[in-house]
């Protein structure tokens, strides 16, 4: 299976990074964001996007997933949020709506490296195209809102849950994906198997309570 994931995405990457000449977006750009549960630190090596016109956007996102680490073990990493968090987001400029999102990330609380391809179905893209009249409580105004962001929650064990949402819009859960372990380890084997250290707060939580794998089933 992992070989299939690699081969599938290499085919896309061989086409290079080009920009779409036309777009089905009803807005300028959509946003890709990642989050992780409290203390369960995640480093995203790369998130590459293939849009519906088969244009490839390498490293559309990378870096630290949005996460909280309250002091004194007062946070709660267990379970999935009721409202899908957008996470730390980045606009995917020049892209049409996504067909695939390829993600390679390090789950530092374990530690483990994961690899997956998220297939975005047409039903999800329709949700992203559809405008709705919504009331924004923060400014007391009605707007035409769009679910112009994809939020991906990454948890230990290699599970990802995906929502689409937008300003003043209720997020909608669209899929859950189980990733494959990348046997090459972090940075495609270029770091001799070494992972970055957890922050003091995350390390203290994991050493005391462990990683709550059962809460994300």
Tab-separated table of C-alpha atoms in Angstrom:
chain	number	residue	atom	x	y	z
A	1	UNK	CA	0.000	0.000	0.000
A	2	UNK	CA	2.755	2.439	0.893
A	3	UNK	CA	4.420	1.785	-2.462
A	4	UNK	CA	1.124	2.609	-4.183
A	5	UNK	CA	0.967	5.935	-2.325
A	6	UNK	CA	4.530	6.796	-3.350
A	7	UNK	CA	4.076	5.808	-6.997
A	8	UNK	CA	0.739	7.610	-7.293
A	9	UNK	CA	2.134	10.860	-6.054
A	10	UNK	CA	5.412	10.656	-7.967
A	11	UNK	CA	3.328	10.586	-11.162
A	12	UNK	CA	1.709	13.860	-10.123
A	13	UNK	CA	4.999	15.457	-9.089
A	14	UNK	CA	6.614	14.680	-12.426
A	15	UNK	CA	4.252	17.179	-14.006
A	16	UNK	CA	5.898	19.946	-11.948
A	17	UNK	CA	4.338	22.923	-10.208
A	18	UNK	CA	2.182	24.955	-12.562
A	19	UNK	CA	-0.714	27.284	-12.032
A	20	UNK	CA	-4.230	26.875	-13.293
A	21	UNK	CA	-5.266	29.150	-16.147
A	22	UNK	CA	-8.884	29.122	-15.047
A	23	UNK	CA	-10.627	28.260	-11.842
A	24	UNK	CA	-13.955	27.025	-10.543
A	25	UNK	CA	-13.459	28.914	-7.269
A	26	UNK	CA	-16.093	31.479	-6.252
A	27	UNK	CA	-13.356	33.182	-4.157
A	28	UNK	CA	-9.692	34.035	-4.663
A	29	UNK	CA	-8.090	31.099	-2.850
A	30	UNK	CA	-8.812	28.319	-0.379
A	31	UNK	CA	-6.932	27.629	2.835
A	32	UNK	CA	-5.268	24.431	4.043
A	33	UNK	CA	-4.791	24.124	7.805
A	34	UNK	CA	-3.537	21.507	10.261
A	35	UNK	CA	-4.094	20.965	13.961
A	36	UNK	CA	-3.213	18.415	16.632
A	37	UNK	CA	-4.617	17.564	20.092
A	38	UNK	CA	-3.187	19.184	23.210
A	39	UNK	CA	0.437	18.106	23.805
A	40	UNK	CA	0.442	15.745	20.778
A	41	UNK	CA	2.989	17.721	18.777
A	42	UNK	CA	3.091	17.293	14.999
A	43	UNK	CA	5.685	18.409	12.484
A	44	UNK	CA	4.421	18.447	8.897
A	45	UNK	CA	7.283	17.714	6.540
A	46	UNK	CA	5.162	18.505	3.501
A	47	UNK	CA	1.557	18.785	2.380
A	48	UNK	CA	1.368	18.718	-1.420
A	49	UNK	CA	-1.819	19.445	-3.342
A	50	UNK	CA	-3.089	18.231	-6.712
A	51	UNK	CA	-6.038	20.310	-7.891
A	52	UNK	CA	-8.894	19.270	-10.201
A	53	UNK	CA	-6.948	20.507	-13.212
A	54	UNK	CA	-4.066	18.176	-12.240
A	55	UNK	CA	-1.762	21.044	-11.339
A	56	UNK	CA	0.652	20.206	-8.524
A	57	UNK	CA	1.441	22.534	-5.612
A	58	UNK	CA	4.393	21.154	-3.692
A	59	UNK	CA	4.758	22.153	-0.031
A	60	UNK	CA	1.428	23.947	-0.048
A	61	UNK	CA	1.813	23.685	3.726
A	62	UNK	CA	4.509	22.545	6.136
A	63	UNK	CA	5.767	23.148	9.648
A	64	UNK	CA	4.136	22.919	13.075
A	65	UNK	CA	0.470	21.924	13.323
A	66	UNK	CA	-1.652	24.222	15.493
A	67	UNK	CA	-1.781	22.877	19.051
A	68	UNK	CA	-2.184	23.970	22.662
A	69	UNK	CA	0.008	22.868	25.561
A	70	UNK	CA	-1.487	24.307	28.778
A	71	UNK	CA	0.815	24.192	31.821
A	72	UNK	CA	0.424	21.757	34.712
A	73	UNK	CA	-1.122	19.067	32.483
A	74	UNK	CA	-4.398	21.014	32.500
A	75	UNK	CA	-5.174	20.363	28.826
A	76	UNK	CA	-7.136	17.445	27.413
A	77	UNK	CA	-5.919	15.768	24.206
A	78	UNK	CA	-8.497	12.980	24.240
A	79	UNK	CA	-11.116	12.571	21.514
A	80	UNK	CA	-12.151	14.562	18.468
A	81	UNK	CA	-13.425	18.170	18.681
A	82	UNK	CA	-17.135	18.741	18.063
A	83	UNK	CA	-16.320	21.642	15.745
A	84	UNK	CA	-13.544	20.925	13.303
A	85	UNK	CA	-10.631	23.305	13.904
A	86	UNK	CA	-9.085	25.005	10.884
A	87	UNK	CA	-5.663	24.914	12.517
A	88	UNK	CA	-2.724	27.002	11.409
A	89	UNK	CA	-3.689	27.707	7.802
A	90	UNK	CA	-2.012	28.730	4.581
A	91	UNK	CA	-3.755	29.906	1.417
A	92	UNK	CA	-3.087	27.708	-1.596
A	93	UNK	CA	-2.656	30.506	-4.106
A	94	UNK	CA	-3.252	29.760	-7.773
A	95	UNK	CA	-4.877	26.387	-7.115
A	96	UNK	CA	-8.312	25.258	-8.149
A	97	UNK	CA	-10.243	23.057	-5.713
A	98	UNK	CA	-8.268	20.031	-4.536
A	99	UNK	CA	-8.421	16.500	-5.901
A	100	UNK	CA	-5.729	15.003	-3.649
A	101	UNK	CA	-3.743	16.174	-0.640
A	102	UNK	CA	-0.532	14.267	0.054
A	103	UNK	CA	0.789	14.619	3.620
A	104	UNK	CA	3.972	13.342	5.251
A	105	UNK	CA	4.222	14.185	8.934
A	106	UNK	CA	5.981	13.345	12.168
A	107	UNK	CA	3.942	12.499	15.254
A	108	UNK	CA	6.482	13.572	17.869
A	109	UNK	CA	4.619	12.204	20.897
A	110	UNK	CA	5.155	8.616	19.700
A	111	UNK	CA	7.487	9.275	17.755
A	112	UNK	CA	6.489	8.025	14.294
A	113	UNK	CA	6.460	9.219	10.677
A	114	UNK	CA	3.313	8.873	8.574
A	115	UNK	CA	2.438	9.155	4.909
A	116	UNK	CA	-1.010	9.415	3.325
A	117	UNK	CA	-3.020	10.650	0.381
A	118	UNK	CA	-6.394	12.253	1.140
A	119	UNK	CA	-8.791	11.950	-1.772
A	120	UNK	CA	-11.202	14.896	-1.950
A	121	UNK	CA	-14.510	13.797	-3.538
A	122	UNK	CA	-16.706	15.982	-5.711
A	123	UNK	CA	-19.288	16.191	-2.910
A	124	UNK	CA	-16.710	17.987	-0.738
A	125	UNK	CA	-15.801	20.375	-3.549
A	126	UNK	CA	-19.500	21.181	-3.970
A	127	UNK	CA	-19.610	22.159	-0.294
A	128	UNK	CA	-16.669	24.485	-0.940
A	129	UNK	CA	-18.369	26.090	-3.959
A	130	UNK	CA	-21.737	26.624	-2.312
A	131	UNK	CA	-22.447	30.069	-0.883
A	132	UNK	CA	-24.826	30.410	2.073
A	133	UNK	CA	-26.409	33.371	3.819
A	134	UNK	CA	-25.038	33.311	7.357
A	135	UNK	CA	-25.079	35.626	10.366
A	136	UNK	CA	-21.723	36.619	11.847
A	137	UNK	CA	-22.096	37.121	15.583
A	138	UNK	CA	-18.761	38.947	15.930
A	139	UNK	CA	-19.917	41.911	13.817
A	140	UNK	CA	-23.688	41.434	13.726
A	141	UNK	CA	-23.855	41.228	9.914
A	142	UNK	CA	-25.324	38.823	7.386
A	143	UNK	CA	-22.901	37.696	4.689
A	144	UNK	CA	-22.679	35.202	1.853
A	145	UNK	CA	-20.318	32.697	3.398
A	146	UNK	CA	-18.241	29.954	1.802
A	147	UNK	CA	-16.522	26.929	3.254
A	148	UNK	CA	-13.215	27.988	1.767
A	149	UNK	CA	-10.887	26.140	4.118
A	150	UNK	CA	-9.894	22.523	4.682
A	151	UNK	CA	-8.909	21.700	8.260
A	152	UNK	CA	-7.049	18.463	8.950
A	153	UNK	CA	-6.625	17.090	12.472
A	154	UNK	CA	-3.585	14.799	12.820
A	155	UNK	CA	-3.435	12.446	15.806
A	156	UNK	CA	-1.062	9.731	17.043
A	157	UNK	CA	-1.585	6.371	15.416
A	158	UNK	CA	-1.652	7.985	11.983
A	159	UNK	CA	-5.288	9.059	11.874
A	160	UNK	CA	-6.451	12.226	10.124
A	161	UNK	CA	-9.942	13.714	10.249
A	162	UNK	CA	-10.940	16.356	7.706
A	163	UNK	CA	-13.436	19.211	7.884
A	164	UNK	CA	-14.412	22.028	5.525
A	165	UNK	CA	-15.350	25.385	7.011
A	166	UNK	CA	-15.137	29.125	6.652
A	167	UNK	CA	-15.785	32.448	8.403
A	168	UNK	CA	-19.134	32.341	10.253
A	169	UNK	CA	-19.824	28.873	8.772
A	170	UNK	CA	-20.428	25.649	10.686
A	171	UNK	CA	-17.608	23.204	9.835
A	172	UNK	CA	-18.667	19.953	8.167
A	173	UNK	CA	-16.763	16.711	8.708
A	174	UNK	CA	-16.041	15.081	5.353
A	175	UNK	CA	-13.705	12.115	5.906
A	176	UNK	CA	-11.366	10.208	8.204
A	177	UNK	CA	-8.177	8.685	6.774
A	178	UNK	CA	-5.766	6.112	8.219
A	179	UNK	CA	-2.190	6.823	7.175
A	180	UNK	CA	0.640	4.382	6.546
A	181	UNK	CA	3.845	4.342	8.565
A	182	UNK	CA	6.736	5.605	6.463
A	183	UNK	CA	9.515	3.075	7.179
A	184	UNK	CA	12.142	5.594	6.079
A	185	UNK	CA	11.460	7.572	9.238
A	186	UNK	CA	11.720	11.353	9.641
A	187	UNK	CA	12.862	13.448	6.682
A	188	UNK	CA	12.779	10.418	4.362
A	189	UNK	CA	15.600	8.794	6.330
A	190	UNK	CA	17.915	11.785	6.104
A	191	UNK	CA	18.101	12.407	9.876
A	192	UNK	CA	19.349	8.940	10.898
A	193	UNK	CA	16.011	8.261	12.612
A	194	UNK	CA	16.298	11.259	14.934
A	195	UNK	CA	13.180	13.246	15.826
A	196	UNK	CA	12.970	16.704	17.328
A	197	UNK	CA	12.380	16.788	21.090
A	198	UNK	CA	8.964	17.484	22.579
A	199	UNK	CA	8.416	20.748	24.400
A	200	UNK	CA	8.699	20.561	28.187
A	201	UNK	CA	4.887	20.769	28.597
A	202	UNK	CA	4.202	18.007	26.080
A	203	UNK	CA	6.951	15.791	27.444
A	204	UNK	CA	5.589	16.156	30.989
A	205	UNK	CA	2.080	15.189	29.874
A	206	UNK	CA	3.164	12.169	27.827
A	207	UNK	CA	5.478	10.879	30.576
A	208	UNK	CA	2.668	11.068	33.137
A	209	UNK	CA	-0.399	10.034	31.125
A	210	UNK	CA	0.914	8.436	27.957
A	211	UNK	CA	-0.646	8.800	24.496
A	212	UNK	CA	-4.447	8.215	24.537
A	213	UNK	CA	-4.656	6.159	21.322
A	214	UNK	CA	-8.026	4.640	22.280
A	215	UNK	CA	-9.738	8.053	22.319
A	216	UNK	CA	-9.344	8.531	18.546
A	217	UNK	CA	-10.855	5.253	17.351
